[in-house]
PDB file of C-alpha atoms and ligand atoms in Angstrom:
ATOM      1  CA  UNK A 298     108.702  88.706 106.294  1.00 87.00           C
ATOM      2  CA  UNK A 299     105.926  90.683 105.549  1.00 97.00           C
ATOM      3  CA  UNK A 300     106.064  94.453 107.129  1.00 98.00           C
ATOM      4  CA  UNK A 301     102.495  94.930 109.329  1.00 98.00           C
ATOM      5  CA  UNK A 302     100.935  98.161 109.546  1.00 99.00           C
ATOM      6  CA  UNK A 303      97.572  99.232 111.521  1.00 99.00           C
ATOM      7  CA  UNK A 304      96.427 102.321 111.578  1.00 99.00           C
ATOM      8  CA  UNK A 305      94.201 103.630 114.423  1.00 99.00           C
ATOM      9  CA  UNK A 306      92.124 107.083 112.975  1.00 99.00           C
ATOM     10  CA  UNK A 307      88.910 108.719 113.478  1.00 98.00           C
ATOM     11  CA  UNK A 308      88.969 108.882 109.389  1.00 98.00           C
ATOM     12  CA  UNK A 309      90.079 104.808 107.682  1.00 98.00           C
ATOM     13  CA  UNK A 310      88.238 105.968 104.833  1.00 98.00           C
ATOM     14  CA  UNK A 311      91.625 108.311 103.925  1.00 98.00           C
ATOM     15  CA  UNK A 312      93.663 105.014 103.479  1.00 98.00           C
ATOM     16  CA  UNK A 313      95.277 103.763 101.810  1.00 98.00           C
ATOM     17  CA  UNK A 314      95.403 106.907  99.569  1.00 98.00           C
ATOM     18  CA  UNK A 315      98.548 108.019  98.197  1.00 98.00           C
ATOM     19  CA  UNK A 316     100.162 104.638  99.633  1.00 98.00           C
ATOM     20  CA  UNK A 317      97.826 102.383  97.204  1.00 98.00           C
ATOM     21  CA  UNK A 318      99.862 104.400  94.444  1.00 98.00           C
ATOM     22  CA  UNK A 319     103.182 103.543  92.764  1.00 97.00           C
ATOM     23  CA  UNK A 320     106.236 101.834  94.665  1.00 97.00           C
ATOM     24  CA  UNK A 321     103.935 101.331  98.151  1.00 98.00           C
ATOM     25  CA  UNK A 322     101.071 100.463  96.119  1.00 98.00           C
ATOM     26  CA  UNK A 323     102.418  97.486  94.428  1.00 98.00           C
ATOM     27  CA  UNK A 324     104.233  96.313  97.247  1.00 98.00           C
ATOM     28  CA  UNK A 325     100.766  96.573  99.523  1.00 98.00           C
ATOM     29  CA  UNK A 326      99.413  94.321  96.048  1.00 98.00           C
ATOM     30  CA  UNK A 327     102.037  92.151  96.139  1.00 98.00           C
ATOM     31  CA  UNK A 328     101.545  91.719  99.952  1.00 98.00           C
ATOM     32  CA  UNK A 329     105.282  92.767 100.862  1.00 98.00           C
ATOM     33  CA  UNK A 330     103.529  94.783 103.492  1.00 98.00           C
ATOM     34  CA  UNK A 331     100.023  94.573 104.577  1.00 98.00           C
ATOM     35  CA  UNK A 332      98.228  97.494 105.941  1.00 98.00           C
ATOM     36  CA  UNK A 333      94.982  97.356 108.773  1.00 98.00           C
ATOM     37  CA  UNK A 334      92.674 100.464 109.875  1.00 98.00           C
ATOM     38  CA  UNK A 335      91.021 100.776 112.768  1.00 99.00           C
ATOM     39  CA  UNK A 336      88.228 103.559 113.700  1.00 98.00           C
ATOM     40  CA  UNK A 337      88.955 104.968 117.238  1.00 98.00           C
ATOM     41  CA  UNK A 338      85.231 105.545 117.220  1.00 98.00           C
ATOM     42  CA  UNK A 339      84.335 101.934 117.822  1.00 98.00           C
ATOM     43  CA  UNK A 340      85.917 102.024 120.741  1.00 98.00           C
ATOM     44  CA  UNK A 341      84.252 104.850 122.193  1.00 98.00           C
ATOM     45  CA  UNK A 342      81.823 103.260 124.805  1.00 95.00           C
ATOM     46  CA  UNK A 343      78.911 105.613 125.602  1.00 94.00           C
ATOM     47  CA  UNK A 344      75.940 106.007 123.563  1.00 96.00           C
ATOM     48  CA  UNK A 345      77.052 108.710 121.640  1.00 96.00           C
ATOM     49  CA  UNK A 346      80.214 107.120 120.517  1.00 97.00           C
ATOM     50  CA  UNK A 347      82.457 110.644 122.161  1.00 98.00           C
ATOM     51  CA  UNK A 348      86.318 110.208 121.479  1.00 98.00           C
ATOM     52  CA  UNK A 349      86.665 113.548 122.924  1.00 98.00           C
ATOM     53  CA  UNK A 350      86.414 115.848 125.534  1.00 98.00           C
ATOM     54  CA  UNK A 351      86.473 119.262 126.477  1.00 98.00           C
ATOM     55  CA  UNK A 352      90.348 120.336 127.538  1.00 98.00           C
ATOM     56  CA  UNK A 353      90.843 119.881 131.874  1.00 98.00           C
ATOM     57  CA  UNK A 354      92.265 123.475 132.706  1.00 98.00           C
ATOM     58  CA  UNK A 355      89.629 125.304 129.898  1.00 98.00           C
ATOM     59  CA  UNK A 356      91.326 126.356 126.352  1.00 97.00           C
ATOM     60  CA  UNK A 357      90.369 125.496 122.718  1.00 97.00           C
ATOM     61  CA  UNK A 358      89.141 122.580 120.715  1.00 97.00           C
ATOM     62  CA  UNK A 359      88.332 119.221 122.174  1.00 98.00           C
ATOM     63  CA  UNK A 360      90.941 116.472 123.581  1.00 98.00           C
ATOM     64  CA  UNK A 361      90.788 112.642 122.399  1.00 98.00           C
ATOM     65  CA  UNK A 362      90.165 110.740 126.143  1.00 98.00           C
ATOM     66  CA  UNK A 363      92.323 108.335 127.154  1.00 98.00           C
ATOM     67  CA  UNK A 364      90.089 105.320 127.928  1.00 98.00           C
ATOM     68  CA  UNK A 365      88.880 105.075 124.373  1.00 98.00           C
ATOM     69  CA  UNK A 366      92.536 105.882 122.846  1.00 98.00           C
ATOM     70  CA  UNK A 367      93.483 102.976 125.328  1.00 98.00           C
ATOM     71  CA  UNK A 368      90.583 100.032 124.351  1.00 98.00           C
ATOM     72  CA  UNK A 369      91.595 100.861 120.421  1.00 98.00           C
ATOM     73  CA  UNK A 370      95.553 100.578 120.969  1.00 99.00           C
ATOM     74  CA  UNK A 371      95.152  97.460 123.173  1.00 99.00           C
ATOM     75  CA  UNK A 372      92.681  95.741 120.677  1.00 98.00           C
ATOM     76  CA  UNK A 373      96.013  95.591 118.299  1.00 98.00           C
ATOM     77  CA  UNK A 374      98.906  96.212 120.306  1.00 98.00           C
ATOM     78  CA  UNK A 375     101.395  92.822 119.663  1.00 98.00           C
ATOM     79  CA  UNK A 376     105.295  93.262 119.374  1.00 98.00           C
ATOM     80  CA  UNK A 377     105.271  95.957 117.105  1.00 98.00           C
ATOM     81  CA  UNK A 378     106.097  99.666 118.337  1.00 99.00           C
ATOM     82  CA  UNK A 379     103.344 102.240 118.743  1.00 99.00           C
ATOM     83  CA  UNK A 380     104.175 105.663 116.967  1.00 99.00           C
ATOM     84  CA  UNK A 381     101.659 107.986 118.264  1.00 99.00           C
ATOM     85  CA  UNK A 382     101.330 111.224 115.869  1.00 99.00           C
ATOM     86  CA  UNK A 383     101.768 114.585 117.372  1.00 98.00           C
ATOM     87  CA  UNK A 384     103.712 118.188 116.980  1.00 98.00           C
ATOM     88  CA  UNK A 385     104.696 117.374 120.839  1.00 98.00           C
ATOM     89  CA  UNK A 386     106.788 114.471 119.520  1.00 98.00           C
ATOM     90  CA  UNK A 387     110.440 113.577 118.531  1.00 98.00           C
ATOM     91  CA  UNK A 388     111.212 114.738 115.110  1.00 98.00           C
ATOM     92  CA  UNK A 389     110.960 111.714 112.796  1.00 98.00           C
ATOM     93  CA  UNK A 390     114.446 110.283 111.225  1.00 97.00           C
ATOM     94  CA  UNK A 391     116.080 108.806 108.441  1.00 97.00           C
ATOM     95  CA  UNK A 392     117.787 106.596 111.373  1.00 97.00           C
ATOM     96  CA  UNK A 393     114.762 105.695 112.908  1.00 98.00           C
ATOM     97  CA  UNK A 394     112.833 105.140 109.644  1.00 98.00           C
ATOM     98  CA  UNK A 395     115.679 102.177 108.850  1.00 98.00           C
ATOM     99  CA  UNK A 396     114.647 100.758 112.140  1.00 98.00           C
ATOM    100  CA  UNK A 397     111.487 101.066 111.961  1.00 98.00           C
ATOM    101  CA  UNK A 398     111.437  98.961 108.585  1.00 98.00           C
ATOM    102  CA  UNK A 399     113.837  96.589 109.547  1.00 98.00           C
ATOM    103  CA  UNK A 400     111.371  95.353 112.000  1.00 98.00           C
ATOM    104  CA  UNK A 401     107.594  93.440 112.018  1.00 98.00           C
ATOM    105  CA  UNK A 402     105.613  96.565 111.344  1.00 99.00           C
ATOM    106  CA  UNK A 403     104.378  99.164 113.091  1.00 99.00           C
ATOM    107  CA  UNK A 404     101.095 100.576 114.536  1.00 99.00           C
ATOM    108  CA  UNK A 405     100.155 104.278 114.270  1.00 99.00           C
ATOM    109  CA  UNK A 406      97.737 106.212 116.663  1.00 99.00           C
ATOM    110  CA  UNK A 407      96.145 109.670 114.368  1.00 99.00           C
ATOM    111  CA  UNK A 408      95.304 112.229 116.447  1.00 98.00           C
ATOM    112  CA  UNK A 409      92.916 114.767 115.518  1.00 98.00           C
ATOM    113  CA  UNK A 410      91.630 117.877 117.592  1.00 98.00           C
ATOM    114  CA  UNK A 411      94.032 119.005 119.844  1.00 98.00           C
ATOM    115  CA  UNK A 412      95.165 115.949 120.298  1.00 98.00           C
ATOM    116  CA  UNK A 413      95.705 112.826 122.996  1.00 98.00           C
ATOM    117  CA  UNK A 414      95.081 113.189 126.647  1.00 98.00           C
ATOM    118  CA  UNK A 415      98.366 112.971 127.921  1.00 98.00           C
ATOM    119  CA  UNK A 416      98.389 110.117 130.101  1.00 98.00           C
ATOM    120  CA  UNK A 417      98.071 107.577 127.480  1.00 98.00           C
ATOM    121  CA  UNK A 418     101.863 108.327 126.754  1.00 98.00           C
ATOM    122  CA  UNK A 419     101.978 107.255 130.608  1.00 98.00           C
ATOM    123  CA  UNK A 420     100.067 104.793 130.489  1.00 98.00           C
ATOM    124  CA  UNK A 421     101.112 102.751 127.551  1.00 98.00           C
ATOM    125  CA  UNK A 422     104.153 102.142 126.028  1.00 98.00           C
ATOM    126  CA  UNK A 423     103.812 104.817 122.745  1.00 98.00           C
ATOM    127  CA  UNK A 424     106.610 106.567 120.962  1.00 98.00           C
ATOM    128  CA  UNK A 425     104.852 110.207 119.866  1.00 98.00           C
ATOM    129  CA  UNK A 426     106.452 111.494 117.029  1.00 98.00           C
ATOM    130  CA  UNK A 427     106.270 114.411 114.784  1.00 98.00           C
ATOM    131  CA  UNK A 428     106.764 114.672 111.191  1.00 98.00           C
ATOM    132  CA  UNK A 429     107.930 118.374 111.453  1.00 98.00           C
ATOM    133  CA  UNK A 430     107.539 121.968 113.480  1.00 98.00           C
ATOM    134  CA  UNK A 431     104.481 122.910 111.549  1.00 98.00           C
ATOM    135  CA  UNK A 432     100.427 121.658 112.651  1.00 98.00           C
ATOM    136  CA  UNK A 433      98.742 119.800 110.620  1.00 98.00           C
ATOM    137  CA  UNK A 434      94.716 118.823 111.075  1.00 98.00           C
ATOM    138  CA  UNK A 435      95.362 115.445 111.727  1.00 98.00           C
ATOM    139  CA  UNK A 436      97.802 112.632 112.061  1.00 98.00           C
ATOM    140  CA  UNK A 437      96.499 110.573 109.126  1.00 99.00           C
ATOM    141  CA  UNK A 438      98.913 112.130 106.736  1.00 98.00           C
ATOM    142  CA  UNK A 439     101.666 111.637 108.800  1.00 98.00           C
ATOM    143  CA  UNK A 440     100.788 108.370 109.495  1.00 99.00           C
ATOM    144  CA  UNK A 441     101.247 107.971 105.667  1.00 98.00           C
ATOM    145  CA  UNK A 442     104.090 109.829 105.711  1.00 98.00           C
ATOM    146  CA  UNK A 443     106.161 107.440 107.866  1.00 98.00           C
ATOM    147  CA  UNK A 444     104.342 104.111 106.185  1.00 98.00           C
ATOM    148  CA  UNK A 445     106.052 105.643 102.657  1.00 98.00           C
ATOM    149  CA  UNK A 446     109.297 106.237 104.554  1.00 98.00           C
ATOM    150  CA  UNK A 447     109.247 102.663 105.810  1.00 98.00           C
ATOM    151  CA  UNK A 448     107.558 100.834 102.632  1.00 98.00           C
ATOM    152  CA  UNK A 449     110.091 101.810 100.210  1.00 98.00           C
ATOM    153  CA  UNK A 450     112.712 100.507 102.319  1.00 97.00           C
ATOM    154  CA  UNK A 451     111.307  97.159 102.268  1.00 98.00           C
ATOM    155  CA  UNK A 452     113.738  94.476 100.478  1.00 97.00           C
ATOM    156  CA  UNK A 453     112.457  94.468  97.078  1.00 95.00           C
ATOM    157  CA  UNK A 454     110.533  97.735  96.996  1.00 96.00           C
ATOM    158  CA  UNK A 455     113.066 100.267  95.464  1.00 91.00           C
ATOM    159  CA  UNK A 456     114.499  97.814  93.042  1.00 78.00           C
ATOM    160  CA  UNK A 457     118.136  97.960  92.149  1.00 61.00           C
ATOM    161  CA  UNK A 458     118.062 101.410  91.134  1.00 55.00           C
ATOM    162  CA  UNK A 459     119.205 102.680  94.470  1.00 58.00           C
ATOM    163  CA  UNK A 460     120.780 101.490  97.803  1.00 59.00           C
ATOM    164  CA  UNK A 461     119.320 104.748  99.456  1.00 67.00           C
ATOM    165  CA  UNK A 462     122.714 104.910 100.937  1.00 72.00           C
ATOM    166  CA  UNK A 463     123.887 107.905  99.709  1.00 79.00           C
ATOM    167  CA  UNK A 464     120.576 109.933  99.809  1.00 87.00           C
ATOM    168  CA  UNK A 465     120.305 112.756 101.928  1.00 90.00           C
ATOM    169  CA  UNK A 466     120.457 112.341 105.697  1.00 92.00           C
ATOM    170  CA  UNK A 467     122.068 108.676 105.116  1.00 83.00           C
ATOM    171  CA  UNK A 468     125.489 110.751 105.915  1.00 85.00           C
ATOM    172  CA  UNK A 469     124.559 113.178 108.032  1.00 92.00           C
ATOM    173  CA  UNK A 470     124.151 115.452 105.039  1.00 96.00           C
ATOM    174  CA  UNK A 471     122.006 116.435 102.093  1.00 97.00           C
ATOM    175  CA  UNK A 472     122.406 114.458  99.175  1.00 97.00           C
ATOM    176  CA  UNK A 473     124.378 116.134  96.235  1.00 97.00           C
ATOM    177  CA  UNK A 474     122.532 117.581  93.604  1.00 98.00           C
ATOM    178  CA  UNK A 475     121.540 115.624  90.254  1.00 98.00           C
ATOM    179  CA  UNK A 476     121.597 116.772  86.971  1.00 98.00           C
ATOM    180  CA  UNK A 477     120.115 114.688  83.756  1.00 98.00           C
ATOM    181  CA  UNK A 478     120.193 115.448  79.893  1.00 98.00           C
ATOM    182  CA  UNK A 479     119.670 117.500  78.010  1.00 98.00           C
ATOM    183  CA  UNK A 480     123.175 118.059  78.631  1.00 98.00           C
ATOM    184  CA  UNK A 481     122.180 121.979  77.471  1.00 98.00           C
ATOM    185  CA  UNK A 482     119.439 123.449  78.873  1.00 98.00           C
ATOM    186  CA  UNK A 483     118.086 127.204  78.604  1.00 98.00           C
ATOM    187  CA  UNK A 484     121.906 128.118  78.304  1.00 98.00           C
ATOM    188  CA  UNK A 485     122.548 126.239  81.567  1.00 98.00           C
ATOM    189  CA  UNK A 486     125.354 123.224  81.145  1.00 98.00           C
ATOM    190  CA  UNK A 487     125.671 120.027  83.611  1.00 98.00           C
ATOM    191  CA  UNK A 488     129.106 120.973  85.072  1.00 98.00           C
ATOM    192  CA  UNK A 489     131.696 119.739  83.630  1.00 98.00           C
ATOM    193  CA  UNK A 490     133.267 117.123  86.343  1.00 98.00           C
ATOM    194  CA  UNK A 491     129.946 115.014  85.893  1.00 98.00           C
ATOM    195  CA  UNK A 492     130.762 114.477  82.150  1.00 98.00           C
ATOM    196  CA  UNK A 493     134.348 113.599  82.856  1.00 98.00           C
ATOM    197  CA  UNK A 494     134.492 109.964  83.233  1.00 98.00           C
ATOM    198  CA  UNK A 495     136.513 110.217  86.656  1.00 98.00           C
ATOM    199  CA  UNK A 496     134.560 108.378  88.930  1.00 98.00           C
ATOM    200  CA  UNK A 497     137.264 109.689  91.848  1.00 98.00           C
ATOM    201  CA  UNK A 498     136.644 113.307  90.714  1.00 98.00           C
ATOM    202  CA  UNK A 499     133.137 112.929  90.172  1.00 98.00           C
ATOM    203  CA  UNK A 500     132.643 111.769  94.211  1.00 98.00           C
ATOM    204  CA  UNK A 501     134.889 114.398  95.830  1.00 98.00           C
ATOM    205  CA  UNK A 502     132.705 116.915  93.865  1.00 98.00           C
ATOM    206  CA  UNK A 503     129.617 115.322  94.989  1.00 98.00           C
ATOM    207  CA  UNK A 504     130.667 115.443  98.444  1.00 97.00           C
ATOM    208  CA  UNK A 505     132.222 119.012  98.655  1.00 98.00           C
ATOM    209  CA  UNK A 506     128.313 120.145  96.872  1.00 98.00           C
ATOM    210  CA  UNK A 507     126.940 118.203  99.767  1.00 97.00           C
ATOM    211  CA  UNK A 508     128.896 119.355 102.441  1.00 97.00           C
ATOM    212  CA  UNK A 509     127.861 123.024 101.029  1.00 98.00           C
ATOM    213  CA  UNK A 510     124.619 122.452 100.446  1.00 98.00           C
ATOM    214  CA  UNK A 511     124.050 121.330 103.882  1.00 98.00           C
ATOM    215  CA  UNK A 512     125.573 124.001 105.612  1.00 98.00           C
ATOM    216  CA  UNK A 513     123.922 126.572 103.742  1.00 98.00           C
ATOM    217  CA  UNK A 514     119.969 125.157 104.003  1.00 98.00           C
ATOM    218  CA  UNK A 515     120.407 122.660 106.751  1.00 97.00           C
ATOM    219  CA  UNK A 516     122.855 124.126 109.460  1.00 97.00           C
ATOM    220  CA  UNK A 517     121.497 122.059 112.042  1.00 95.00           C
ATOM    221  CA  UNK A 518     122.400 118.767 110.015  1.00 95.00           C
ATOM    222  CA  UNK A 519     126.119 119.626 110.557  1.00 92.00           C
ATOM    223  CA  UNK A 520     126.164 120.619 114.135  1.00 92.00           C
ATOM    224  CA  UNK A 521     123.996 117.946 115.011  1.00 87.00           C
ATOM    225  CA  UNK A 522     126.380 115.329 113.407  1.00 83.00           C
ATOM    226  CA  UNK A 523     130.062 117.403 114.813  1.00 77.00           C
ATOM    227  CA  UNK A 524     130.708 119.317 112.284  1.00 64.00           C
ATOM    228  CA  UNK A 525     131.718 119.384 108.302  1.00 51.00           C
ATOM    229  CA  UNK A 526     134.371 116.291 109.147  1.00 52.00           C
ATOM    230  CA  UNK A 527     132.375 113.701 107.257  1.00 55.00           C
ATOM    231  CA  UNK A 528     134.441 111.474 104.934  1.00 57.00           C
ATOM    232  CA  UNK A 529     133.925 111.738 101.100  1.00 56.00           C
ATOM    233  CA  UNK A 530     131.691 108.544 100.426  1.00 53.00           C
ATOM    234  CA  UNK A 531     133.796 105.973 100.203  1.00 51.00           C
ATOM    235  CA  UNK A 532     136.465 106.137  97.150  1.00 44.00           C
ATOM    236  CA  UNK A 533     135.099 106.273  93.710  1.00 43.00           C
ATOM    237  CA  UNK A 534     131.964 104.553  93.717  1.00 45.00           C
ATOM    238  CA  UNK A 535     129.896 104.915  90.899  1.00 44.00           C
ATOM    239  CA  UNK A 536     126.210 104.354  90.237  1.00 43.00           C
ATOM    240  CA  UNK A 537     124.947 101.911  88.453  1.00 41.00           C
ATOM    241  CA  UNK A 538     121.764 103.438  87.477  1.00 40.00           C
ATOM    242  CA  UNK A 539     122.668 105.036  84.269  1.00 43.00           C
ATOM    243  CA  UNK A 540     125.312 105.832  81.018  1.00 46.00           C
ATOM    244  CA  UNK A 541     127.753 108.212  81.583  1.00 50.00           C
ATOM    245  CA  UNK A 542     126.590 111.022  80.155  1.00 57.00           C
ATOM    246  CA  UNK A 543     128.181 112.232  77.445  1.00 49.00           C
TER     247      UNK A 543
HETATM  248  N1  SAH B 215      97.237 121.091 119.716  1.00 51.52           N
HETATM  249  C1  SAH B 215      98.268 120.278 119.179  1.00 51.52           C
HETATM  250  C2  SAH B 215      98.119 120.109 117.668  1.00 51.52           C
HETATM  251  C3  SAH B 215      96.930 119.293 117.265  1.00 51.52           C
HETATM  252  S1  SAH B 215      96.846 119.058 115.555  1.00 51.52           S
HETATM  253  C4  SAH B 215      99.614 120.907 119.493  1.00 51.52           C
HETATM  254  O1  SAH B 215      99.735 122.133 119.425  1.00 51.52           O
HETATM  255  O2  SAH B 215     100.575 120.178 119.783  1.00 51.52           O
HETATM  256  C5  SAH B 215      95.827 117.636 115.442  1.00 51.52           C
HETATM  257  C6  SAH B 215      96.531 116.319 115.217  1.00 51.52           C
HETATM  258  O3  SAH B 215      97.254 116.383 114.022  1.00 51.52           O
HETATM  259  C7  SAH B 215      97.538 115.935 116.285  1.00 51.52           C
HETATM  260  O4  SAH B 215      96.954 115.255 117.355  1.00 51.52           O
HETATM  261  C8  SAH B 215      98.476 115.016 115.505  1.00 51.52           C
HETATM  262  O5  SAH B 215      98.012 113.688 115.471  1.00 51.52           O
HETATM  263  C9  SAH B 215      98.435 115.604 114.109  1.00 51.52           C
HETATM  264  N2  SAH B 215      99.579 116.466 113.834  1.00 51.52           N
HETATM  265  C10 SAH B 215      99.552 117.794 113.573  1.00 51.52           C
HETATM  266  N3  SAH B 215     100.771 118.275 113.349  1.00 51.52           N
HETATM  267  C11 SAH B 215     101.630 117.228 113.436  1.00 51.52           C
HETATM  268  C12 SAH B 215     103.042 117.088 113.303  1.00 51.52           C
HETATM  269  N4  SAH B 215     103.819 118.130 113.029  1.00 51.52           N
HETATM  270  N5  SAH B 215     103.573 115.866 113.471  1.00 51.52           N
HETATM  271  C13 SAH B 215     102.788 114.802 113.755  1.00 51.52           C
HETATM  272  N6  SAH B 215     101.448 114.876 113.894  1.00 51.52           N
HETATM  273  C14 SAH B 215     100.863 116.067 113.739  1.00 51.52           C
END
């Protein structure tokens, strides 16, 4: 099944960008997933093509209107969700990335300004989400953002190499850290347990790194998931992806 994604922007001409490049580029070639723009502006309906307005209640900037946001998402909308971008939203998740991918597609409204007249989020049934508490100057990037998120889930896109299973968030935590040869570098070694051959050892390390890592930079990822309780990953499961090193 083929993962559909429109895009709905005042700017098409900044896709696909960074997703016609490596993993999501080949798998947009190879048609895995198939990607659609849309300019709000053809939708606007007076003679000056306006998507915006000035903001009801006075204030900065200039506010996308709802009828023209509303013509452009109903031109596309089918079965797939509608993921509105904006600072106002739920914070985006691994959890809801793995949905997201596991389904048809998605479509994703860009907002620009100061973004969307509210009442399109009453009006029709869109999911606004944020990529993170920080403003960006539009919603194209994040738009790209969550396409890459979803893409390289796509069966086939990733390869063998990894499961994603054990990457960071997967667990409620941040992945453990990776180290690769040289084995020596400016005086600094790979620690020891990696080079030891014990696959058992080597995962209860990885875990206990994780499980300090995580409470150190990401507090909020342990009280958000109850606590440091999470089980080591499960017995000694090794990757596949490379030698031992030695
Ligand atoms: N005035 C708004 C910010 C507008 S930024 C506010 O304070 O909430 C312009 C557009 O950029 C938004 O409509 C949105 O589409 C996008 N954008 C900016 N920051 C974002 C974020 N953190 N997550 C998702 N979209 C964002």
């Amino acid at each position: 099944m083929t993962f559909r994604a429109t895009v709905l922007t005042l700017y098409p001409d900044m896709f696909p960008g960074p997703l016609g490049a490596s993993l999501a580029g080949r798998a947009l070639s190879e048609r895995t997933w198939t990607l659609d723009t849309w300019n709000i502006r053809d939708f606007a309906t007076d003679k000056h093509r306006s998507v915006d307005d000035t903001p009801a209640g006075g204030g900065a900037g200039m506010v996308l209107r709802p009828d023209v946001l509303a013509s452009a998402v109903d031109s596309v909308a089918d079965n797939r969700p509608i993921l509105a971008l904006t600072p106002r939203g739920a914070p985006l998740t691994q959890a809801r990335v793995r949905e997201l991918a596991a389904g048809e597609g998605v479509i994703l409204l860009c907002g620009r300004f100061e973004g969307f007249d509210e009442r399109i989020f009453e009006a029709r049934d869109i999911e606004p989400v944020s990529i993170g508490d920080y403003i960006l100057s539009g919603g194209e990037l994040g738009a790209m953002l969550i396409l890459d998120a979803c893409v390289r889930l796509l069966p086939g896109v990733m390869g063998a190499a990894s499961s994603g299973e054990e990457e960071s968030f997967e667990q409620g935590l941040l992945e453990y850290p990776h180290y690769t040869r040289p084995v020596t570098w400016e005086g600094r070694t790979i620690p020891e347990v990696l080079r030891s051959g014990d696959h058992a050892k080597i995962a209860a390390w990885r875990h206990e790194q994780a499980v300090n890592d995580t409470r150190l930079r990401r507090p909020d990822l342990i009280e958000r998931h109850g606590g440091a309780s999470q089980a080591p990953p499960s017995g000694a499961r090794r990757r596949d992806t490379k030698a031992d090193l030695k």
